[in-house]
DNA sequence: CGCATTCAGTTGTTGCGTCAACCAATGCGG
DNA sequence: CCGCATTGGTTGACGCAACAACTGAATGCG
Protein backbone atom coordinates (compact mmCIF):
# COMPACT_ATOMS: atom_id res chain seq x y z
CA UNK A 1 0.00 0.00 0.00
CA UNK A 2 2.15 2.85 -1.25
CA UNK A 3 0.68 5.90 0.39
CA UNK A 4 1.50 9.12 -1.41
CA UNK A 5 -0.54 11.31 0.90
CA UNK A 6 1.33 14.41 1.99
CA UNK A 7 0.65 14.32 5.72
CA UNK A 8 0.70 17.55 7.63
CA UNK A 9 3.97 18.92 8.87
CA UNK A 10 4.04 19.88 12.55
CA UNK A 11 3.61 23.61 11.85
CA UNK A 12 0.75 22.88 9.51
CA UNK A 13 -0.91 20.57 11.96
CA UNK A 14 -0.56 23.02 14.83
CA UNK A 15 -2.09 25.90 12.90
CA UNK A 16 -4.81 23.70 11.52
CA UNK A 17 -5.83 22.33 14.90
CA UNK A 18 -6.16 25.82 16.27
CA UNK A 19 -8.16 27.01 13.31
CA UNK A 20 -10.57 24.11 13.66
CA UNK A 21 -10.96 24.75 17.36
CA UNK A 22 -11.66 28.38 16.62
CA UNK A 23 -14.23 27.57 13.97
CA UNK A 24 -15.96 25.22 16.35
CA UNK A 25 -16.09 27.50 19.37
CA UNK A 26 -16.80 30.87 17.79
CA UNK A 27 -20.35 30.24 16.55
CA UNK A 28 -21.38 28.83 19.89
CA UNK A 29 -20.02 31.84 21.75
CA UNK A 30 -21.84 34.26 19.48
CA UNK A 31 -25.10 32.36 19.69
CA UNK A 32 -24.88 32.06 23.45
CA UNK A 33 -24.56 35.79 24.08
CA UNK A 34 -27.21 36.86 21.59
CA UNK A 35 -29.62 34.18 22.67
CA UNK A 36 -29.22 35.10 26.30
CA UNK A 37 -29.50 38.86 25.81
CA UNK A 38 -31.88 39.17 22.87
CA UNK A 39 -33.39 35.78 22.17
CA UNK A 40 -31.77 35.71 18.75
CA UNK A 41 -29.34 33.31 17.14
CA UNK A 42 -26.37 34.89 15.43
CA UNK A 43 -27.88 33.87 12.13
CA UNK A 44 -31.17 35.60 12.92
CA UNK A 45 -29.27 38.67 14.05
CA UNK A 46 -27.36 38.72 10.79
CA UNK A 47 -30.49 38.35 8.74
CA UNK A 48 -32.22 41.19 10.57
CA UNK A 49 -29.13 43.36 10.18
CA UNK A 50 -29.03 42.66 6.46
CA UNK A 51 -32.67 43.68 6.16
CA UNK A 52 -32.11 46.81 8.19
CA UNK A 53 -29.32 47.82 5.87
CA UNK A 54 -31.23 47.13 2.68
CA UNK A 55 -32.94 49.88 0.68
CA UNK A 56 -36.53 50.19 1.89
CA UNK A 57 -35.46 47.71 4.62
CA UNK A 58 -36.68 45.13 2.15
CA UNK A 59 -35.05 42.28 0.32
CA UNK A 60 -35.98 39.29 -1.79
CA UNK A 61 -35.78 36.00 0.03
CA UNK A 62 -33.29 34.65 -2.45
CA UNK A 63 -30.98 37.60 -2.09
CA UNK A 64 -31.22 37.50 1.69
CA UNK A 65 -30.42 33.81 1.66
CA UNK A 66 -27.37 34.44 -0.47
CA UNK A 67 -26.10 37.25 1.76
CA UNK A 68 -26.51 35.25 4.91
CA UNK A 69 -25.07 32.07 3.45
CA UNK A 70 -28.29 30.17 4.02
CA UNK A 71 -30.11 27.68 1.90
CA UNK A 72 -33.53 28.83 0.80
CA UNK A 73 -35.40 26.29 2.93
CA UNK A 74 -33.44 27.32 5.98
CA UNK A 75 -34.21 30.96 5.43
CA UNK A 76 -37.84 30.15 4.86
CA UNK A 77 -38.10 28.40 8.22
CA UNK A 78 -36.26 31.18 10.00
CA UNK A 79 -38.38 33.84 8.30
CA UNK A 80 -41.56 32.12 9.41
CA UNK A 81 -40.37 32.12 13.01
CA UNK A 82 -39.26 35.76 12.84
CA UNK A 83 -42.58 36.70 11.28
CA UNK A 84 -44.49 34.92 14.04
CA UNK A 85 -42.53 37.01 16.52
CA UNK A 86 -43.44 40.17 14.64
CA UNK A 87 -39.84 41.02 13.78
CA UNK A 88 -40.24 40.85 10.02
CA UNK A 89 -43.06 40.75 7.50
CA UNK A 90 -43.32 38.94 4.19
CA UNK A 91 -45.40 39.89 1.17
CA UNK A 92 -45.43 38.84 -2.44
CA UNK A 93 -43.23 40.84 -4.76
CA UNK A 94 -45.33 42.93 -7.17
CA UNK A 95 -42.95 42.68 -10.12
CA UNK A 96 -42.43 38.94 -9.98
CA UNK A 97 -45.24 37.12 -8.33
CA UNK A 98 -43.14 34.07 -7.65
CA UNK A 99 -40.90 36.10 -5.39
CA UNK A 100 -41.37 37.10 -1.77
CA UNK A 101 -40.09 40.27 -0.19
CA UNK A 102 -39.14 40.45 3.46
CA UNK A 103 -39.15 43.65 5.49
CA UNK A 104 -37.95 44.26 9.00
CA UNK A 105 -40.61 45.75 11.26
CA UNK A 106 -40.14 48.56 13.79
CA UNK A 107 -40.14 45.91 16.49
CA UNK A 108 -37.35 44.11 14.66
CA UNK A 109 -35.35 47.31 14.34
CA UNK A 110 -35.86 48.02 18.00
CA UNK A 111 -34.67 44.57 18.93
CA UNK A 112 -31.44 44.71 16.95
CA UNK A 113 -30.73 48.27 18.09
CA UNK A 114 -30.95 46.94 21.59
CA UNK A 115 -28.92 43.84 20.87
CA UNK A 116 -26.14 45.42 18.84
CA UNK A 117 -24.05 46.97 21.63
CA UNK A 118 -23.86 43.74 23.59
CA UNK A 119 -22.96 41.83 20.49
CA UNK A 120 -20.21 44.23 19.54
CA UNK A 121 -18.90 44.04 23.06
CA UNK A 122 -18.77 40.25 22.80
CA UNK A 123 -16.90 40.47 19.52
CA UNK A 124 -14.36 42.78 21.09
CA UNK A 125 -13.96 40.74 24.24
CA UNK A 126 -13.55 37.41 22.49
CA UNK A 127 -11.64 38.36 19.39
CA UNK A 128 -10.67 41.90 18.51
CA UNK A 129 -9.18 42.87 21.84
CA UNK A 130 -6.89 39.87 21.63
CA UNK A 131 -5.27 41.09 18.43
CA UNK A 132 -2.77 43.81 17.64
CA UNK A 133 -3.54 46.06 14.67
CA UNK A 134 -1.09 44.26 12.42
CA UNK A 135 -2.62 40.95 13.41
CA UNK A 136 -6.01 42.29 12.41
CA UNK A 137 -4.59 43.05 9.01
CA UNK A 138 -2.98 39.59 8.78
CA UNK A 139 -6.26 37.98 9.76
CA UNK A 140 -8.04 39.93 7.06
CA UNK A 141 -5.61 38.74 4.41
CA UNK A 142 -5.48 35.13 5.62
CA UNK A 143 -9.24 34.77 5.92
CA UNK A 144 -9.60 36.33 2.51
CA UNK A 145 -7.25 33.77 0.98
CA UNK A 146 -9.10 30.87 2.57
CA UNK A 147 -12.50 32.24 1.65
CA UNK A 148 -11.39 32.44 -1.95
CA UNK A 149 -11.17 28.63 -1.82
CA UNK A 150 -14.16 28.00 0.38
CA UNK A 151 -16.53 30.49 -1.19
CA UNK A 152 -15.28 31.20 -4.70
CA UNK A 153 -18.35 33.21 -5.65
CA UNK A 154 -17.87 35.45 -2.59
CA UNK A 155 -21.58 35.36 -1.92
CA UNK A 156 -21.12 35.64 1.78
CA UNK A 157 -18.83 38.62 1.95
CA UNK A 158 -21.15 40.66 -0.23
CA UNK A 159 -21.39 44.37 0.30
CA UNK A 160 -23.96 44.84 3.01
CA UNK A 161 -22.55 42.34 5.42
CA UNK A 162 -19.83 44.74 6.45
CA UNK A 163 -22.58 46.83 7.84
CA UNK A 164 -23.66 44.18 10.22
CA UNK A 165 -21.59 45.57 13.06
CA UNK A 166 -22.39 49.23 12.82
CA UNK A 167 -24.99 51.18 14.77
CA UNK A 168 -28.57 50.83 13.65
CA UNK A 169 -29.86 54.18 14.76
CA UNK A 170 -29.40 56.04 11.51
CA UNK A 171 -31.61 53.47 9.93
CA UNK A 172 -34.21 53.83 12.62
CA UNK A 173 -34.15 57.61 12.50
CA UNK B 1 -29.82 57.82 24.68
CA UNK B 2 -26.11 58.39 25.07
CA UNK B 3 -24.57 55.39 23.41
CA UNK B 4 -21.02 54.71 24.55
CA UNK B 5 -20.63 51.59 22.45
CA UNK B 6 -17.34 51.49 20.59
CA UNK B 7 -18.57 50.48 17.17
CA UNK B 8 -16.22 48.62 14.90
CA UNK B 9 -13.76 50.57 12.80
CA UNK B 10 -13.72 49.67 9.11
CA UNK B 11 -10.59 47.52 9.40
CA UNK B 12 -12.07 45.74 12.39
CA UNK B 13 -15.35 45.18 10.68
CA UNK B 14 -13.72 43.89 7.51
CA UNK B 15 -11.56 41.37 9.34
CA UNK B 16 -14.44 40.33 11.57
CA UNK B 17 -16.81 39.72 8.70
CA UNK B 18 -14.29 37.51 7.00
CA UNK B 19 -13.58 35.57 10.15
CA UNK B 20 -17.28 34.94 10.72
CA UNK B 21 -17.72 33.82 7.14
CA UNK B 22 -14.80 31.47 7.54
CA UNK B 23 -16.12 30.03 10.78
CA UNK B 24 -19.47 29.44 9.17
CA UNK B 25 -18.26 27.79 5.99
CA UNK B 26 -15.39 25.66 7.24
CA UNK B 27 -17.35 23.11 9.31
CA UNK B 28 -19.76 22.52 6.48
CA UNK B 29 -16.96 21.92 4.01
CA UNK B 30 -15.26 19.43 6.30
CA UNK B 31 -18.48 17.59 7.04
CA UNK B 32 -19.45 17.45 3.40
CA UNK B 33 -16.26 15.77 2.24
CA UNK B 34 -16.05 13.28 5.10
CA UNK B 35 -19.71 12.44 4.92
CA UNK B 36 -19.52 11.85 1.22
CA UNK B 37 -16.34 9.78 1.26
CA UNK B 38 -16.54 7.95 4.57
CA UNK B 39 -20.02 8.46 6.02
CA UNK B 40 -18.58 10.31 9.00
CA UNK B 41 -19.14 13.80 10.32
CA UNK B 42 -16.03 15.76 11.14
CA UNK B 43 -16.91 15.39 14.78
CA UNK B 44 -17.14 11.60 14.52
CA UNK B 45 -13.86 11.56 12.61
CA UNK B 46 -12.21 13.59 15.34
CA UNK B 47 -13.55 11.34 18.06
CA UNK B 48 -12.33 8.20 16.29
CA UNK B 49 -8.93 9.82 15.72
CA UNK B 50 -8.68 10.73 19.38
CA UNK B 51 -9.44 7.15 20.35
CA UNK B 52 -6.93 5.80 17.84
CA UNK B 53 -4.26 8.00 19.36
CA UNK B 54 -5.04 7.09 22.95
CA UNK B 55 -3.03 4.53 24.90
CA UNK B 56 -4.70 1.15 24.47
CA UNK B 57 -6.92 2.94 21.91
CA UNK B 58 -9.16 3.49 24.91
CA UNK B 59 -10.46 6.54 26.69
CA UNK B 60 -13.01 7.50 29.30
CA UNK B 61 -16.16 9.07 27.93
CA UNK B 62 -15.64 12.21 29.97
CA UNK B 63 -12.11 12.70 28.74
CA UNK B 64 -13.11 12.06 25.16
CA UNK B 65 -15.92 14.57 25.48
CA UNK B 66 -13.52 17.17 26.79
CA UNK B 67 -10.99 16.59 24.01
CA UNK B 68 -13.58 16.81 21.29
CA UNK B 69 -15.33 19.84 22.76
CA UNK B 70 -18.55 17.90 23.19
CA UNK B 71 -21.05 17.84 25.99
CA UNK B 72 -21.41 14.46 27.64
CA UNK B 73 -24.95 13.90 26.33
CA UNK B 74 -23.82 14.65 22.82
CA UNK B 75 -20.93 12.25 23.03
CA UNK B 76 -23.19 9.60 24.49
CA UNK B 77 -25.53 9.78 21.51
CA UNK B 78 -22.66 9.79 19.03
CA UNK B 79 -21.00 6.87 20.79
CA UNK B 80 -24.19 4.84 20.64
CA UNK B 81 -24.42 5.41 16.89
CA UNK B 82 -20.75 4.58 16.33
CA UNK B 83 -21.14 1.45 18.44
CA UNK B 84 -24.17 0.37 16.43
CA UNK B 85 -22.00 0.68 13.33
CA UNK B 86 -19.30 -1.42 14.92
CA UNK B 87 -16.71 1.34 14.87
CA UNK B 88 -16.21 1.57 18.61
CA UNK B 89 -17.06 -0.49 21.69
CA UNK B 90 -18.01 0.60 25.17
CA UNK B 91 -17.53 -1.26 28.42
CA UNK B 92 -17.65 -0.31 32.08
CA UNK B 93 -14.40 0.86 33.60
CA UNK B 94 -13.08 -1.69 36.11
CA UNK B 95 -11.55 0.85 38.48
CA UNK B 96 -14.53 3.16 38.69
CA UNK B 97 -17.77 1.47 37.97
CA UNK B 98 -19.51 4.74 37.26
CA UNK B 99 -17.25 5.35 34.29
CA UNK B 100 -17.38 3.95 30.77
CA UNK B 101 -14.42 3.26 28.53
CA UNK B 102 -14.62 3.54 24.78
CA UNK B 103 -12.32 1.68 22.39
CA UNK B 104 -12.01 1.97 18.66
CA UNK B 105 -12.47 -1.37 16.87
CA UNK B 106 -10.39 -2.69 13.95
CA UNK B 107 -13.28 -1.71 11.69
CA UNK B 108 -13.10 1.81 13.07
CA UNK B 109 -9.37 1.96 12.53
CA UNK B 110 -9.80 0.71 9.01
CA UNK B 111 -12.40 3.35 8.29
CA UNK B 112 -10.34 6.28 9.49
CA UNK B 113 -7.21 4.97 7.76
CA UNK B 114 -9.21 4.99 4.60
CA UNK B 115 -10.75 8.37 5.25
CA UNK B 116 -7.64 10.21 6.40
CA UNK B 117 -5.94 10.86 3.05
CA UNK B 118 -9.04 12.41 1.52
CA UNK B 119 -9.57 14.53 4.57
CA UNK B 120 -5.99 15.79 4.58
CA UNK B 121 -6.31 16.55 0.92
CA UNK B 122 -9.42 18.61 1.62
CA UNK B 123 -7.63 20.51 4.34
CA UNK B 124 -4.80 21.32 1.99
CA UNK B 125 -7.04 22.28 -0.89
CA UNK B 126 -9.31 24.53 1.14
CA UNK B 127 -6.89 26.09 3.60
CA UNK B 128 -3.23 25.24 3.78
CA UNK B 129 -2.42 25.59 0.11
CA UNK B 130 -3.86 29.09 0.20
CA UNK B 131 -1.33 30.26 2.78
CA UNK B 132 2.35 31.12 2.64
CA UNK B 133 4.57 29.70 5.40
CA UNK B 134 4.68 32.98 7.27
CA UNK B 135 0.91 33.24 7.08
CA UNK B 136 0.68 29.79 8.61
CA UNK B 137 2.74 31.06 11.49
CA UNK B 138 0.60 34.19 11.80
CA UNK B 139 -2.54 32.10 11.79
CA UNK B 140 -1.12 29.94 14.53
CA UNK B 141 -0.43 32.95 16.72
CA UNK B 142 -3.70 34.71 15.99
CA UNK B 143 -5.85 31.66 16.56
CA UNK B 144 -3.94 31.01 19.75
CA UNK B 145 -4.68 34.49 21.03
CA UNK B 146 -8.38 34.18 20.26
CA UNK B 147 -8.61 30.69 21.74
CA UNK B 148 -7.14 32.00 24.96
CA UNK B 149 -10.32 34.07 25.26
CA UNK B 150 -12.75 31.57 23.86
CA UNK B 151 -11.40 28.49 25.57
CA UNK B 152 -9.44 29.62 28.62
CA UNK B 153 -9.02 26.10 29.94
CA UNK B 154 -7.55 24.98 26.60
CA UNK B 155 -9.56 21.80 26.79
CA UNK B 156 -9.93 21.62 23.08
CA UNK B 157 -6.34 22.03 22.02
CA UNK B 158 -5.22 19.32 24.39
CA UNK B 159 -2.28 17.18 23.47
CA UNK B 160 -3.68 14.36 21.39
CA UNK B 161 -5.68 16.48 19.03
CA UNK B 162 -2.57 17.48 17.14
CA UNK B 163 -2.40 13.91 16.10
CA UNK B 164 -5.67 14.03 14.32
CA UNK B 165 -4.13 14.71 10.94
CA UNK B 166 -1.32 12.21 10.91
CA UNK B 167 -1.29 8.75 9.36
CA UNK B 168 -3.02 6.04 11.28
CA UNK B 169 -0.99 3.12 10.10
CA UNK B 170 1.53 3.06 12.89
CA UNK B 171 -1.35 2.65 15.26
CA UNK B 172 -2.84 -0.11 13.19
CA UNK B 173 0.43 -1.93 12.82
C1' DC C 1 -22.38 2.91 59.76
C1' DG C 2 -25.88 5.67 57.54
C1' DC C 3 -27.16 9.32 54.87
C1' DA C 4 -26.45 13.20 51.70
C1' DT C 5 -23.80 14.96 47.97
C1' DT C 6 -21.34 14.69 43.96
C1' DC C 7 -19.93 12.37 39.84
C1' DA C 8 -20.32 9.59 35.31
C1' DG C 9 -23.37 8.46 31.90
C1' DT C 10 -27.74 7.59 29.68
C1' DT C 11 -32.33 8.77 28.10
C1' DG C 12 -36.18 11.74 26.43
C1' DT C 13 -37.73 16.06 24.60
C1' DT C 14 -37.37 20.11 21.93
C1' DG C 15 -35.57 23.03 18.28
C1' DC C 16 -32.95 23.86 14.24
C1' DG C 17 -30.86 22.55 9.51
C1' DT C 18 -30.94 19.63 5.49
C1' DC C 19 -32.91 17.10 1.95
C1' DA C 20 -36.52 15.91 -1.15
C1' DA C 21 -40.93 16.84 -2.82
C1' DC C 22 -44.05 20.09 -4.12
C1' DC C 23 -46.71 24.35 -6.04
C1' DA C 24 -46.86 28.55 -8.58
C1' DA C 25 -45.21 31.81 -11.85
C1' DT C 26 -42.16 32.95 -15.65
C1' DG C 27 -40.34 32.82 -20.04
C1' DC C 28 -38.70 30.56 -24.00
C1' DG C 29 -38.84 27.54 -28.24
C1' DG C 30 -41.83 25.83 -31.52
C1' DC D 1 -50.13 30.96 -28.14
C1' DC D 2 -48.90 26.52 -26.07
C1' DG D 3 -45.95 23.11 -24.00
C1' DC D 4 -42.17 22.59 -20.91
C1' DA D 5 -38.16 23.46 -18.54
C1' DT D 6 -36.57 26.87 -15.05
C1' DT D 7 -36.90 29.87 -11.20
C1' DG D 8 -38.69 31.36 -6.42
C1' DG D 9 -40.41 29.78 -2.51
C1' DT D 10 -42.81 26.77 0.92
C1' DT D 11 -43.74 22.51 3.32
C1' DG D 12 -42.88 18.00 5.62
C1' DA D 13 -39.88 14.35 7.25
C1' DC D 14 -35.69 13.06 9.18
C1' DG D 15 -31.15 13.57 11.77
C1' DC D 16 -28.29 15.74 14.98
C1' DA D 17 -27.25 18.90 19.14
C1' DA D 18 -28.67 21.21 23.43
C1' DC D 19 -30.97 20.92 27.72
C1' DA D 20 -33.14 18.74 31.55
C1' DA D 21 -34.29 14.88 34.19
C1' DC D 22 -32.96 10.57 35.79
C1' DT D 23 -30.08 6.22 37.36
C1' DG D 24 -26.50 4.22 39.69
C1' DA D 25 -21.93 4.39 41.79
C1' DA D 26 -18.52 6.63 44.72
C1' DT D 27 -17.31 9.84 48.30
C1' DG D 28 -17.60 12.57 52.43
C1' DC D 29 -19.28 13.63 56.86
C1' DG D 30 -21.44 13.08 61.31
CSV table of C-alpha atoms in Angstrom, one decimal, chain B:
chain,number,residue,atom,x,y,z
B,1,UNK,CA,-29.8,57.8,24.7
B,2,UNK,CA,-26.1,58.4,25.1
B,3,UNK,CA,-24.6,55.4,23.4
B,4,UNK,CA,-21.0,54.7,24.5
B,5,UNK,CA,-20.6,51.6,22.5
B,6,UNK,CA,-17.3,51.5,20.6
B,7,UNK,CA,-18.6,50.5,17.2
B,8,UNK,CA,-16.2,48.6,14.9
B,9,UNK,CA,-13.8,50.6,12.8
B,10,UNK,CA,-13.7,49.7,9.1
B,11,UNK,CA,-10.6,47.5,9.4
B,12,UNK,CA,-12.1,45.7,12.4
B,13,UNK,CA,-15.3,45.2,10.7
B,14,UNK,CA,-13.7,43.9,7.5
B,15,UNK,CA,-11.6,41.4,9.3
B,16,UNK,CA,-14.4,40.3,11.6
B,17,UNK,CA,-16.8,39.7,8.7
B,18,UNK,CA,-14.3,37.5,7.0
B,19,UNK,CA,-13.6,35.6,10.2
B,20,UNK,CA,-17.3,34.9,10.7
B,21,UNK,CA,-17.7,33.8,7.1
B,22,UNK,CA,-14.8,31.5,7.5
B,23,UNK,CA,-16.1,30.0,10.8
B,24,UNK,CA,-19.5,29.4,9.2
B,25,UNK,CA,-18.3,27.8,6.0
B,26,UNK,CA,-15.4,25.7,7.2
B,27,UNK,CA,-17.3,23.1,9.3
B,28,UNK,CA,-19.8,22.5,6.5
B,29,UNK,CA,-17.0,21.9,4.0
B,30,UNK,CA,-15.3,19.4,6.3
B,31,UNK,CA,-18.5,17.6,7.0
B,32,UNK,CA,-19.4,17.5,3.4
B,33,UNK,CA,-16.3,15.8,2.2
B,34,UNK,CA,-16.0,13.3,5.1
B,35,UNK,CA,-19.7,12.4,4.9
B,36,UNK,CA,-19.5,11.8,1.2
B,37,UNK,CA,-16.3,9.8,1.3
B,38,UNK,CA,-16.5,7.9,4.6
B,39,UNK,CA,-20.0,8.5,6.0
B,40,UNK,CA,-18.6,10.3,9.0
B,41,UNK,CA,-19.1,13.8,10.3
B,42,UNK,CA,-16.0,15.8,11.1
B,43,UNK,CA,-16.9,15.4,14.8
B,44,UNK,CA,-17.1,11.6,14.5
B,45,UNK,CA,-13.9,11.6,12.6
B,46,UNK,CA,-12.2,13.6,15.3
B,47,UNK,CA,-13.6,11.3,18.1
B,48,UNK,CA,-12.3,8.2,16.3
B,49,UNK,CA,-8.9,9.8,15.7
B,50,UNK,CA,-8.7,10.7,19.4
B,51,UNK,CA,-9.4,7.1,20.3
B,52,UNK,CA,-6.9,5.8,17.8
B,53,UNK,CA,-4.3,8.0,19.4
B,54,UNK,CA,-5.0,7.1,22.9
B,55,UNK,CA,-3.0,4.5,24.9
B,56,UNK,CA,-4.7,1.1,24.5
B,57,UNK,CA,-6.9,2.9,21.9
B,58,UNK,CA,-9.2,3.5,24.9
B,59,UNK,CA,-10.5,6.5,26.7
B,60,UNK,CA,-13.0,7.5,29.3
B,61,UNK,CA,-16.2,9.1,27.9
B,62,UNK,CA,-15.6,12.2,30.0
B,63,UNK,CA,-12.1,12.7,28.7
B,64,UNK,CA,-13.1,12.1,25.2
B,65,UNK,CA,-15.9,14.6,25.5
B,66,UNK,CA,-13.5,17.2,26.8
B,67,UNK,CA,-11.0,16.6,24.0
B,68,UNK,CA,-13.6,16.8,21.3
B,69,UNK,CA,-15.3,19.8,22.8
B,70,UNK,CA,-18.6,17.9,23.2
B,71,UNK,CA,-21.1,17.8,26.0
B,72,UNK,CA,-21.4,14.5,27.6
B,73,UNK,CA,-24.9,13.9,26.3
B,74,UNK,CA,-23.8,14.7,22.8
B,75,UNK,CA,-20.9,12.2,23.0
B,76,UNK,CA,-23.2,9.6,24.5
B,77,UNK,CA,-25.5,9.8,21.5
B,78,UNK,CA,-22.7,9.8,19.0
B,79,UNK,CA,-21.0,6.9,20.8
B,80,UNK,CA,-24.2,4.8,20.6
B,81,UNK,CA,-24.4,5.4,16.9
B,82,UNK,CA,-20.8,4.6,16.3
B,83,UNK,CA,-21.1,1.5,18.4
B,84,UNK,CA,-24.2,0.4,16.4
B,85,UNK,CA,-22.0,0.7,13.3
B,86,UNK,CA,-19.3,-1.4,14.9
B,87,UNK,CA,-16.7,1.3,14.9
B,88,UNK,CA,-16.2,1.6,18.6
B,89,UNK,CA,-17.1,-0.5,21.7
B,90,UNK,CA,-18.0,0.6,25.2
B,91,UNK,CA,-17.5,-1.3,28.4
B,92,UNK,CA,-17.6,-0.3,32.1
B,93,UNK,CA,-14.4,0.9,33.6
B,94,UNK,CA,-13.1,-1.7,36.1
B,95,UNK,CA,-11.5,0.9,38.5
B,96,UNK,CA,-14.5,3.2,38.7
B,97,UNK,CA,-17.8,1.5,38.0
B,98,UNK,CA,-19.5,4.7,37.3
B,99,UNK,CA,-17.2,5.3,34.3
B,100,UNK,CA,-17.4,3.9,30.8
B,101,UNK,CA,-14.4,3.3,28.5
B,102,UNK,CA,-14.6,3.5,24.8
B,103,UNK,CA,-12.3,1.7,22.4
B,104,UNK,CA,-12.0,2.0,18.7
B,105,UNK,CA,-12.5,-1.4,16.9
B,106,UNK,CA,-10.4,-2.7,14.0
B,107,UNK,CA,-13.3,-1.7,11.7
B,108,UNK,CA,-13.1,1.8,13.1
B,109,UNK,CA,-9.4,2.0,12.5
B,110,UNK,CA,-9.8,0.7,9.0
B,111,UNK,CA,-12.4,3.3,8.3
B,112,UNK,CA,-10.3,6.3,9.5
B,113,UNK,CA,-7.2,5.0,7.8
B,114,UNK,CA,-9.2,5.0,4.6
B,115,UNK,CA,-10.8,8.4,5.3
B,116,UNK,CA,-7.6,10.2,6.4
B,117,UNK,CA,-5.9,10.9,3.0
B,118,UNK,CA,-9.0,12.4,1.5
B,119,UNK,CA,-9.6,14.5,4.6
B,120,UNK,CA,-6.0,15.8,4.6
B,121,UNK,CA,-6.3,16.6,0.9
B,122,UNK,CA,-9.4,18.6,1.6
B,123,UNK,CA,-7.6,20.5,4.3
B,124,UNK,CA,-4.8,21.3,2.0
B,125,UNK,CA,-7.0,22.3,-0.9
B,126,UNK,CA,-9.3,24.5,1.1
B,127,UNK,CA,-6.9,26.1,3.6
B,128,UNK,CA,-3.2,25.2,3.8
B,129,UNK,CA,-2.4,25.6,0.1
B,130,UNK,CA,-3.9,29.1,0.2
B,131,UNK,CA,-1.3,30.3,2.8
B,132,UNK,CA,2.3,31.1,2.6
B,133,UNK,CA,4.6,29.7,5.4
B,134,UNK,CA,4.7,33.0,7.3
B,135,UNK,CA,0.9,33.2,7.1
B,136,UNK,CA,0.7,29.8,8.6
B,137,UNK,CA,2.7,31.1,11.5
B,138,UNK,CA,0.6,34.2,11.8
B,139,UNK,CA,-2.5,32.1,11.8
B,140,UNK,CA,-1.1,29.9,14.5
B,141,UNK,CA,-0.4,32.9,16.7
B,142,UNK,CA,-3.7,34.7,16.0
B,143,UNK,CA,-5.9,31.7,16.6
B,144,UNK,CA,-3.9,31.0,19.7
B,145,UNK,CA,-4.7,34.5,21.0
B,146,UNK,CA,-8.4,34.2,20.3
B,147,UNK,CA,-8.6,30.7,21.7
B,148,UNK,CA,-7.1,32.0,25.0
B,149,UNK,CA,-10.3,34.1,25.3
B,150,UNK,CA,-12.7,31.6,23.9
B,151,UNK,CA,-11.4,28.5,25.6
B,152,UNK,CA,-9.4,29.6,28.6
B,153,UNK,CA,-9.0,26.1,29.9
B,154,UNK,CA,-7.6,25.0,26.6
B,155,UNK,CA,-9.6,21.8,26.8
B,156,UNK,CA,-9.9,21.6,23.1
B,157,UNK,CA,-6.3,22.0,22.0
B,158,UNK,CA,-5.2,19.3,24.4
B,159,UNK,CA,-2.3,17.2,23.5
B,160,UNK,CA,-3.7,14.4,21.4
B,161,UNK,CA,-5.7,16.5,19.0
B,162,UNK,CA,-2.6,17.5,17.1
B,163,UNK,CA,-2.4,13.9,16.1
B,164,UNK,CA,-5.7,14.0,14.3
B,165,UNK,CA,-4.1,14.7,10.9
B,166,UNK,CA,-1.3,12.2,10.9
B,167,UNK,CA,-1.3,8.7,9.4
B,168,UNK,CA,-3.0,6.0,11.3
B,169,UNK,CA,-1.0,3.1,10.1
B,170,UNK,CA,1.5,3.1,12.9
B,171,UNK,CA,-1.4,2.6,15.3
B,172,UNK,CA,-2.8,-0.1,13.2
B,173,UNK,CA,0.4,-1.9,12.8
